[in-house]
């Protein structure tokens, strides 16, 4: 067997000891030593700096210097060579000093003909090998993180041109005179959305690998959730002549606690693949609820009668960018990220993922998730009422009257409540933090019949608002919105001054009952007064700060299509000049990356002029939450920005 070559530096000022050590080194099996012998301090330090030694045998006595001084100097300059200290006699203090300075071992010269000498050398070399392996592993991990950061950065950069593609297509699709080419425009729009979905997959994968992807768990109704998927994929399956069903062979929880968005993402990925690779037969989703290891779990099984997956490729399909079909011959599109992301998401959701497949007969994907609920309140799965019908009672009853204030920092929830409550006939005003709410409630010119107040918001939370309002003798009914339905929390909130508590996700029936209870029909006198008052409208003014010319022009057009008067700037200095000239803006939209600073710099400068100015950030990536909170920015739009995005922001 070939011997392992070891480059060894022998630091010894006695030639007899050098020859003796060399003889014993040659007798060690499995190793061949290439020995360099030095005794001069400067030459020793130069050699340790210039040459990669696997091991150094270091004599303690070196004339004007000692082995300890060599060892200390070597470690100070970052030398990774392992050292074994040699001395003429045993010395516990010297031994401790050597080990403290980083020596691997300490031996008396009389022991170099013993097994202990051989063992010390083997251990020193083994520890060096372990250190090298660790460095290699760290390098691989670092390279992997660098690749993931690059992918994330690339996807962010691609969002800017996508903004123009999707935005202009939105704009063209809204023009009646272009009806003749709308089929072609729809194709452009559809493919742009597909490209955006692929970019989002890349971002998700990067977040998963960097352990920055977090879940947003909440209680949601299972049957409407699955009914939504039934409606979504039923038509797609029908177009291919396939049967698509979602069933449960056991009663299931009425509500589960999980991340509905991520669970839907997993199911869409798997079902979409099943339909894509199935030409005839069926796709069946089967649910089973069971108690497992003191845990209530929900099993999902998605079976198709498609082309199947070769056994040798089953283990690879969960690897990022892997495709069952070769990229040069495959007929179906996709980046090969869906299953990799799905497997990682299922782990985050508290479950596991597996697949069984027979080539030419079909595949079965199974996974389970922790439901986060007990085995009580089980019901039969009912997919007859889709999610869209949940608001029927609200949308069909438009007899309520009154002024409602919604205080919620999450724009999606704020928009949802606004739409639902507006559909009842009530007038809605919404703000995104408690300070603005308290200002409105304190204004004698304003009148509200009911307030929905979120508890957790930046600047001023709901608890502080209700305490301040009640101390000012404001008697308007205030309903708390909270995601924390803890025991005793309702009593505590009512003691602070809340009239009622609604937990998230908001139950529409409870919301309707709350509105009916608190809102009374407006008097004929108020209606008469309102009808006599002239209707005055004021065009909203928006300042747009965006350095990219195409994106700036596009967003300007989109905003103008919404009836907005737009002022634009391409850098911070220009934006401040425009802002000071015009004085009043309903909203300032700031790009995060600018040629003369960041959007946060511009936000700070504008806040210095007008602390109450409404601001929105547009960016290719999620901004730092700390910076948003510090500047009181509650609106963030991720590129590409579409017409519906801007419409929601303006509303």
XYZ file of C-alpha atoms in Angstrom:
651
model
C 0.000 0.000 0.000
C 1.254 3.470 -0.895
C 2.470 5.506 2.051
C 1.079 8.940 2.754
C 3.656 11.678 2.147
C 4.002 14.078 5.082
C 5.854 17.393 4.805
C 7.433 17.822 8.227
C 9.409 20.713 9.702
C 11.852 19.598 12.393
C 12.985 22.529 14.568
C 16.024 21.260 16.481
C 19.401 22.870 17.344
C 21.118 19.548 18.227
C 22.255 17.496 15.223
C 22.338 14.225 17.216
C 18.725 14.719 18.273
C 17.838 15.519 14.633
C 19.380 12.255 13.381
C 17.719 10.289 16.169
C 14.295 11.776 15.417
C 14.778 11.141 11.680
C 15.503 7.455 12.330
C 12.362 6.979 14.386
C 10.234 8.839 11.839
C 11.366 6.445 9.120
C 10.165 3.509 11.218
C 6.555 4.772 11.471
C 4.365 2.661 9.137
C 1.948 4.139 6.557
C 3.807 7.449 6.407
C 6.711 8.766 4.376
C 8.228 11.913 5.865
C 9.763 14.677 3.772
C 11.754 16.391 6.531
C 13.081 19.949 6.542
C 15.515 20.659 9.401
C 15.942 24.230 10.728
C 17.286 25.825 13.888
C 17.550 29.533 13.033
C 14.565 31.547 14.306
C 14.228 33.821 11.275
C 14.505 30.917 8.816
C 11.958 28.953 10.844
C 9.432 31.788 10.739
C 10.044 32.359 7.011
C 9.543 28.658 6.263
C 6.301 28.501 8.285
C 5.034 31.493 6.350
C 6.051 30.281 2.878
C 5.658 26.494 2.927
C 2.628 24.275 3.680
C 3.856 21.840 6.363
C 1.651 18.987 7.551
C 3.408 18.866 10.936
C 6.100 20.594 12.968
C 8.218 18.877 15.668
C 9.401 21.785 17.798
C 12.296 21.619 20.278
C 11.898 23.800 23.346
C 15.584 24.898 23.589
C 16.650 27.035 20.578
C 19.492 29.187 21.808
C 18.310 32.794 22.109
C 14.698 31.709 21.532
C 12.442 28.974 22.858
C 9.924 26.728 21.191
C 7.196 28.682 23.016
C 8.218 31.943 21.329
C 8.232 30.199 17.930
C 4.830 28.695 18.642
C 3.348 31.991 19.776
C 4.700 33.893 16.760
C 3.468 31.193 14.355
C -0.052 31.249 15.761
C -0.111 35.053 15.722
C 0.604 35.095 12.003
C -2.192 32.596 11.348
C -0.110 29.498 10.761
C -2.349 26.383 10.609
C 0.491 23.829 10.895
C 0.009 21.476 13.882
C 2.881 21.534 16.427
C 4.234 18.853 18.765
C 6.558 20.293 21.414
C 9.725 18.295 22.336
C 11.797 18.879 25.466
C 14.589 17.190 27.342
C 12.658 16.556 30.547
C 9.073 16.470 31.788
C 7.720 19.836 32.916
C 4.017 20.247 33.802
C 4.116 24.061 33.668
C 5.854 24.024 30.259
C 3.387 21.419 29.041
C 0.427 23.620 30.022
C 1.974 26.691 28.381
C 2.561 24.842 25.124
C -0.992 23.533 24.965
C -2.362 26.975 25.823
C -0.442 28.501 22.917
C -1.924 25.937 20.509
C 0.422 22.929 20.477
C -1.237 19.614 19.653
C 0.897 17.665 22.138
C 3.942 17.816 24.449
C 6.522 14.991 24.519
C 9.793 14.308 26.313
C 12.569 13.447 23.814
C 13.166 10.111 25.542
C 9.634 9.110 24.392
C 10.268 9.434 20.657
C 11.112 5.753 20.429
C 7.801 4.793 22.049
C 4.266 4.075 20.890
C 3.238 7.381 22.450
C 5.354 9.282 19.881
C 3.689 7.454 16.992
C 0.234 8.019 18.511
C 0.918 11.738 19.021
C 1.899 12.141 15.357
C -1.154 10.199 14.141
C -3.491 12.259 16.319
C -1.926 15.546 15.210
C -2.296 14.603 11.538
C -5.879 13.369 12.089
C -6.832 16.646 13.733
C -5.323 18.520 10.790
C -7.390 16.400 8.392
C -10.528 17.188 10.375
C -9.706 20.892 10.269
C -9.181 20.740 6.503
C -12.479 18.910 6.013
C -14.255 21.512 8.126
C -12.770 24.346 6.067
C -13.823 22.599 2.855
C -17.338 22.127 4.204
C -17.532 25.775 5.226
C -16.295 26.801 1.785
C -18.942 24.668 0.092
C -21.616 26.134 2.344
C -20.335 29.628 1.658
C -20.357 28.993 -2.100
C -23.894 27.643 -1.829
C -25.034 30.730 0.062
C -23.301 32.938 -2.487
C -25.130 31.129 -5.286
C -28.452 31.536 -3.511
C -27.765 35.228 -2.925
C -26.913 35.599 -6.606
C -30.156 33.890 -7.638
C -32.134 36.128 -5.312
C -30.351 39.233 -6.611
C -30.889 38.145 -10.221
C -34.590 37.606 -9.672
C -34.850 41.035 -8.034
C -33.087 42.651 -10.970
C -35.428 40.929 -13.426
C -38.423 42.422 -11.658
C -37.634 45.880 -13.046
C -38.095 45.002 -16.760
C -41.052 42.817 -15.788
C -42.637 45.917 -14.296
C -42.710 47.503 -17.743
C -43.923 44.354 -19.514
C -46.777 43.572 -17.137
C -47.669 47.205 -16.478
C -47.908 48.295 -20.084
C -49.860 45.140 -20.934
C -52.293 45.965 -18.114
C -52.655 49.444 -19.544
C -53.229 48.222 -23.125
C -55.732 45.582 -22.031
C -57.828 48.318 -20.404
C -58.263 50.233 -23.699
C -61.430 49.481 -25.650
C -59.910 50.583 -28.974
C -57.441 47.676 -28.769
C -60.077 44.920 -28.566
C -58.862 43.446 -31.865
C -55.434 42.559 -30.453
C -56.440 41.669 -26.875
C -56.007 37.907 -27.496
C -52.350 38.554 -28.332
C -51.972 40.942 -25.397
C -53.467 38.314 -23.114
C -50.803 35.859 -24.265
C -48.074 38.397 -23.420
C -49.677 39.052 -20.043
C -50.102 35.346 -19.255
C -46.492 34.528 -20.094
C -45.251 37.512 -18.104
C -47.170 36.261 -15.087
C -45.679 32.793 -15.651
C -42.176 34.279 -15.692
C -42.961 36.175 -12.494
C -44.137 32.934 -10.865
C -40.830 31.259 -11.779
C -38.903 34.168 -10.266
C -40.947 33.883 -7.094
C -40.034 30.186 -6.956
C -36.354 31.103 -7.135
C -36.826 33.606 -4.298
C -38.638 31.032 -2.191
C -35.838 28.530 -2.749
C -33.227 31.105 -1.735
C -35.163 31.979 1.424
C -35.505 28.298 2.302
C -31.773 27.669 1.895
C -30.878 30.747 3.930
C -33.448 29.788 6.599
C -35.174 33.142 6.209
C -38.540 31.886 4.998
C -41.062 32.134 7.815
C -44.575 30.766 8.165
C -47.686 32.769 8.981
C -49.929 30.288 10.768
C -53.552 31.054 11.558
C -56.864 29.260 11.898
C -58.804 28.762 8.666
C -61.750 26.686 7.523
C -60.621 23.538 5.712
C -63.655 22.831 3.498
C -63.789 26.287 1.799
C -59.995 26.139 1.401
C -60.236 22.844 -0.520
C -63.350 23.968 -2.405
C -61.242 26.762 -3.828
C -58.756 24.195 -5.197
C -61.622 22.069 -6.539
C -62.885 25.040 -8.540
C -59.383 26.044 -9.627
C -58.305 22.672 -11.036
C -61.693 21.177 -11.966
C -61.880 23.212 -15.158
C -58.229 22.561 -16.113
C -58.731 18.808 -15.656
C -62.005 18.870 -17.570
C -60.303 20.512 -20.563
C -57.996 17.471 -20.807
C -60.864 15.024 -20.274
C -59.611 14.076 -16.800
C -61.604 13.399 -13.645
C -60.477 15.538 -10.690
C -61.784 14.871 -7.179
C -61.002 15.910 -3.606
C -62.329 13.521 -0.967
C -61.824 12.548 2.687
C -62.169 8.997 3.967
C -62.481 10.185 7.591
C -64.119 13.181 9.265
C -61.773 16.157 9.228
C -61.369 19.252 11.449
C -63.655 22.147 10.575
C -60.712 24.493 11.174
C -56.964 23.854 11.172
C -54.079 26.030 12.298
C -51.449 26.270 9.576
C -50.108 28.591 6.879
C -52.921 28.529 4.324
C -50.861 30.300 1.656
C -47.933 27.867 1.839
C -50.175 24.799 2.080
C -52.046 25.957 -1.010
C -48.706 26.526 -2.763
C -47.716 22.906 -2.089
C -51.039 21.489 -3.263
C -51.055 23.654 -6.400
C -47.534 22.490 -7.294
C -48.412 18.796 -6.956
C -51.875 18.938 -8.543
C -50.597 21.085 -11.403
C -47.862 18.533 -12.124
C -50.368 15.689 -11.903
C -52.662 17.290 -14.495
C -49.701 18.276 -16.669
C -48.290 14.746 -16.880
C -51.610 12.879 -17.106
C -53.168 12.367 -20.533
C -56.100 10.138 -19.525
C -57.741 8.887 -16.345
C -57.983 10.829 -13.080
C -56.306 12.875 -10.397
C -57.601 12.112 -6.914
C -56.807 14.033 -3.730
C -57.587 11.981 -0.618
C -57.490 13.342 2.954
C -57.214 11.329 6.160
C -57.220 12.739 9.685
C -55.563 10.821 12.527
C -53.884 11.102 15.911
C -50.180 10.268 15.570
C -47.623 10.417 18.387
C -49.755 12.815 20.468
C -50.194 14.950 17.387
C -53.264 15.597 15.224
C -52.146 15.226 11.619
C -53.823 15.542 8.258
C -52.611 13.205 5.525
C -52.821 14.295 1.900
C -52.499 11.765 -0.917
C -52.489 13.019 -4.526
C -52.750 10.119 -6.990
C -52.668 10.398 -10.770
C -52.790 7.972 -13.676
C -50.077 9.789 -15.605
C -46.767 8.844 -17.201
C -45.084 7.914 -13.919
C -41.484 8.464 -12.827
C -38.562 6.060 -13.355
C -37.382 4.511 -10.079
C -33.816 5.750 -10.533
C -35.095 9.346 -10.685
C -37.477 9.271 -7.729
C -34.818 10.470 -5.286
C -33.791 13.316 -7.563
C -37.156 14.951 -8.226
C -36.989 16.893 -4.952
C -33.617 18.386 -5.908
C -33.775 21.976 -7.183
C -33.672 22.396 -10.979
C -34.099 18.632 -11.572
C -36.430 17.539 -14.383
C -37.707 14.021 -14.989
C -37.650 14.722 -18.716
C -34.494 15.954 -20.422
C -34.588 19.662 -21.138
C -33.903 19.109 -24.828
C -36.794 16.672 -25.326
C -39.395 17.499 -22.703
C -42.712 18.926 -23.855
C -43.868 20.520 -20.582
C -42.616 23.817 -19.172
C -41.255 24.490 -15.697
C -38.009 25.243 -13.880
C -37.942 22.116 -11.739
C -38.327 24.095 -8.521
C -41.879 23.274 -7.487
C -41.274 19.912 -5.816
C -38.059 21.057 -4.129
C -39.873 24.036 -2.620
C -42.892 21.900 -1.703
C -40.770 19.351 0.169
C -39.094 22.126 2.171
C -42.416 23.805 2.945
C -43.912 20.557 4.218
C -40.990 20.216 6.648
C -41.678 23.740 7.886
C -45.359 22.831 8.281
C -44.406 19.953 10.579
C -44.656 17.017 8.198
C -42.847 14.838 5.702
C -43.069 14.125 1.983
C -42.789 10.941 -0.069
C -43.641 9.667 -3.535
C -44.425 6.280 -5.066
C -44.576 5.800 -8.799
C -44.835 3.131 -11.477
C -43.614 4.098 -14.936
C -46.536 4.249 -17.350
C -49.161 3.826 -14.617
C -49.009 6.936 -12.464
C -47.654 8.512 -9.286
C -48.847 9.068 -5.731
C -47.504 11.986 -3.703
C -48.253 11.851 0.012
C -47.485 14.228 2.833
C -48.814 15.064 6.253
C -49.016 18.280 8.225
C -49.623 19.100 11.853
C -53.144 20.540 12.078
C -52.466 22.335 15.337
C -55.938 21.391 16.615
C -57.447 18.643 18.752
C -59.493 15.740 17.426
C -62.707 17.405 18.634
C -65.171 19.212 16.342
C -64.636 16.896 13.367
C -66.978 17.296 10.384
C -67.524 15.664 7.023
C -65.678 17.377 4.188
C -68.069 19.649 2.256
C -66.908 21.183 -1.007
C -70.306 22.459 -2.137
C -69.829 26.066 -0.967
C -66.726 27.709 -2.455
C -64.839 30.449 -0.656
C -66.311 33.186 -2.852
C -69.778 32.500 -1.419
C -68.719 33.033 2.169
C -69.481 36.762 1.881
C -72.913 36.265 0.320
C -74.789 37.394 3.410
C -72.795 40.610 3.436
C -72.784 41.432 -0.242
C -76.532 40.925 -0.651
C -77.474 43.042 2.371
C -76.919 46.684 1.449
C -79.313 48.271 3.960
C -76.827 49.255 6.677
C -75.950 52.911 7.102
C -73.295 54.680 9.098
C -69.632 55.674 9.101
C -67.068 52.984 9.918
C -63.369 53.545 10.691
C -60.963 50.664 10.002
C -57.561 50.861 11.700
C -55.262 48.105 10.417
C -51.598 48.222 9.391
C -51.744 45.168 7.082
C -52.930 46.500 3.723
C -54.510 43.228 2.537
C -56.676 42.894 5.650
C -57.528 46.598 5.517
C -58.631 46.270 1.887
C -60.611 43.090 2.612
C -62.542 44.711 5.486
C -63.136 47.827 3.407
C -64.622 45.809 0.543
C -66.823 43.661 2.790
C -68.150 46.506 4.932
C -68.649 48.835 1.949
C -70.827 46.162 0.343
C -73.329 46.527 3.217
C -73.951 50.187 2.369
C -71.848 51.627 5.192
C -69.268 54.315 4.457
C -65.704 53.298 5.254
C -62.598 55.273 6.180
C -59.352 53.370 6.718
C -55.979 54.270 8.222
C -52.864 52.220 8.842
C -51.822 53.159 12.390
C -53.279 54.067 15.748
C -51.971 57.630 15.836
C -53.943 58.542 12.718
C -57.025 56.853 14.181
C -56.803 58.841 17.422
C -56.412 62.072 15.439
C -59.584 61.310 13.448
C -61.557 60.291 16.541
C -60.497 63.485 18.339
C -61.547 65.691 15.406
C -64.956 67.233 16.107
C -65.546 67.556 12.368
C -65.391 63.795 11.993
C -68.125 61.394 13.036
C -67.855 57.611 13.218
C -70.516 55.153 14.291
C -68.136 52.204 14.693
C -64.361 51.565 14.806
C -62.505 48.328 14.019
C -59.105 48.590 15.683
C -56.158 46.201 15.219
C -54.157 45.606 18.383
C -50.635 45.261 16.967
C -49.517 48.206 14.832
C -46.436 50.393 14.495
C -46.372 53.937 15.959
C -49.377 53.339 18.246
C -51.025 50.022 19.074
C -54.736 49.399 19.525
C -54.581 49.164 23.314
C -52.963 52.594 23.589
C -55.543 54.073 21.196
C -58.600 52.812 23.099
C -57.208 53.951 26.459
C -56.444 57.423 25.063
C -59.850 57.641 23.359
C -61.792 56.707 26.481
C -59.768 59.178 28.558
C -60.948 61.902 26.104
C -64.560 60.837 26.692
C -64.867 59.418 23.164
C -67.786 56.968 23.384
C -67.746 55.595 19.818
C -68.082 51.773 19.860
C -64.633 50.223 19.262
C -64.148 46.599 18.220
C -60.745 44.970 18.747
C -59.198 42.900 15.933
C -56.690 40.361 17.203
C -54.966 37.198 16.028
C -54.339 36.085 19.621
C -57.464 34.439 21.009
C -55.934 33.704 24.421
C -57.888 32.732 27.487
C -58.957 35.835 29.372
C -57.862 38.220 26.600
C -61.433 39.297 25.740
C -62.177 40.249 29.345
C -58.894 42.188 29.550
C -59.619 44.091 26.336
C -63.144 44.955 27.414
C -61.721 46.257 30.686
C -59.473 48.588 28.685
C -62.495 50.041 26.873
C -63.229 47.826 23.863
C -66.911 47.070 23.245
C -66.292 43.786 21.418
C -63.470 41.528 20.224
C -63.200 39.796 16.824
C -60.418 37.283 16.247
C -58.526 36.806 12.989
C -59.220 35.363 10.506
C -62.440 37.367 10.635
C -65.597 35.238 10.523
C -67.907 37.022 8.075
C -71.056 36.029 9.940
C -69.681 37.462 13.193
C -68.627 40.597 11.325
C -72.127 40.988 9.895
C -73.724 40.547 13.324
C -71.317 43.112 14.769
C -72.156 45.644 12.052
C -75.887 45.078 12.431
C -75.674 45.482 16.197
C -73.665 48.707 16.239
C -74.866 50.532 13.120
C -78.264 52.185 13.157
C -80.035 53.618 10.147
C -79.139 57.255 9.566
C -81.919 59.702 10.204
C -83.835 61.304 7.340
C -82.520 64.653 8.537
C -78.890 63.574 8.066
C -79.718 62.180 4.612
C -81.377 65.450 3.687
C -78.400 67.479 4.895
C -75.969 65.298 2.964
C -78.077 65.539 -0.187
C -78.122 69.344 0.015
C -74.352 69.629 0.416
C -72.533 70.173 -2.887
C -70.379 67.274 -3.964
C -66.791 68.402 -4.160
C -63.976 66.315 -5.436
C -60.289 67.058 -5.290
C -57.806 65.324 -7.560
C -55.264 63.370 -5.560
C -51.639 64.353 -6.017
C -48.826 61.801 -5.959
C -45.076 62.388 -6.069
C -43.250 59.490 -7.740
C -39.503 59.080 -7.165
C -38.062 56.445 -9.524
C -34.665 56.560 -11.265
C -35.505 54.012 -13.991
C -36.999 56.011 -16.916
C -39.208 53.206 -18.270
C -40.558 52.298 -14.846
C -41.147 55.976 -14.014
C -43.083 56.633 -17.225
C -45.106 53.451 -16.861
C -46.111 54.096 -13.250
C -46.968 57.666 -14.210
C -49.317 56.417 -16.921
C -50.895 53.865 -14.613
C -51.466 56.475 -11.895
C -52.925 58.942 -14.407
C -55.320 56.237 -15.606
C -56.635 56.203 -12.040
C -57.311 59.950 -12.153
C -54.177 60.898 -10.189
C -52.170 64.080 -10.765
C -48.595 62.804 -10.951
C -45.354 64.646 -10.230
C -42.192 62.637 -10.894
C -38.504 62.861 -10.021
C -35.477 60.687 -10.766
C -33.307 61.410 -7.728
C -33.617 62.572 -4.131
C -32.469 66.147 -4.726
C -34.998 66.670 -7.510
C -37.801 65.078 -5.460
C -37.180 67.419 -2.510
C -37.264 70.440 -4.826
C -40.608 69.322 -6.290
C -41.970 68.493 -2.844
C -41.161 71.926 -1.420
C -42.633 73.696 -4.478
C -45.975 71.863 -4.377
C -46.288 71.609 -0.569
C -49.177 69.112 -0.521
C -49.135 65.501 -1.726
C -51.611 62.783 -0.815
C -48.906 60.185 -1.286
C -45.180 59.992 -2.058
C -43.971 56.787 -3.741
C -40.245 56.138 -3.337
C -38.038 53.636 -5.144
C -35.688 51.952 -2.668
C -32.520 52.082 -4.830
C -31.663 55.559 -6.117
C -28.526 57.082 -7.683
C -27.941 59.523 -4.806
C -29.041 57.383 -1.865
C -31.818 55.062 -0.806
C -35.563 55.492 -0.626
C -35.177 55.542 3.143
C -32.896 58.604 2.842
C -35.571 60.350 0.771
C -38.265 59.286 3.230
C -36.310 60.747 6.153
C -35.780 64.035 4.301
C -39.493 64.317 3.467
C -40.506 63.402 7.024
C -38.243 66.217 8.243
C -40.348 68.604 6.153
C -43.747 67.031 6.907
C -43.881 64.388 9.635
C -47.417 63.301 8.647
C -46.715 62.687 4.966
C -48.012 59.346 3.669
C -45.142 57.356 2.092
C -44.896 54.155 0.080
C -41.762 52.192 -0.871
C -41.378 50.248 -4.133
C -38.607 47.670 -4.285
C -37.431 44.472 -5.915
C -36.972 42.879 -2.480
C -38.519 43.056 0.957
C -37.152 46.166 2.743
C -35.799 45.950 6.281
C -38.798 46.021 8.653
C -36.842 48.057 11.209
C -36.334 50.869 8.690
C -40.012 50.859 7.711
C -41.122 51.078 11.323
C -38.597 53.798 12.185
C -39.864 56.023 9.353
C -43.550 55.186 9.767
C -43.811 53.632 6.292
C -46.667 51.143 6.095
C -46.993 50.726 2.336
C -44.587 48.514 0.364
C -45.042 47.468 -3.269
C -42.808 44.737 -4.689
C -41.779 45.034 -8.318
C -43.214 44.452 -10.833
C -45.961 46.912 -9.890
C -49.261 46.374 -11.707
C -52.357 48.542 -12.140
C -54.302 46.600 -9.443
C -51.366 47.103 -7.030
C -51.491 50.874 -7.505
C -55.278 50.936 -7.347
C -55.223 49.181 -3.975
C -52.530 51.565 -2.745
C -54.501 54.664 -3.770
C -57.727 53.295 -2.312
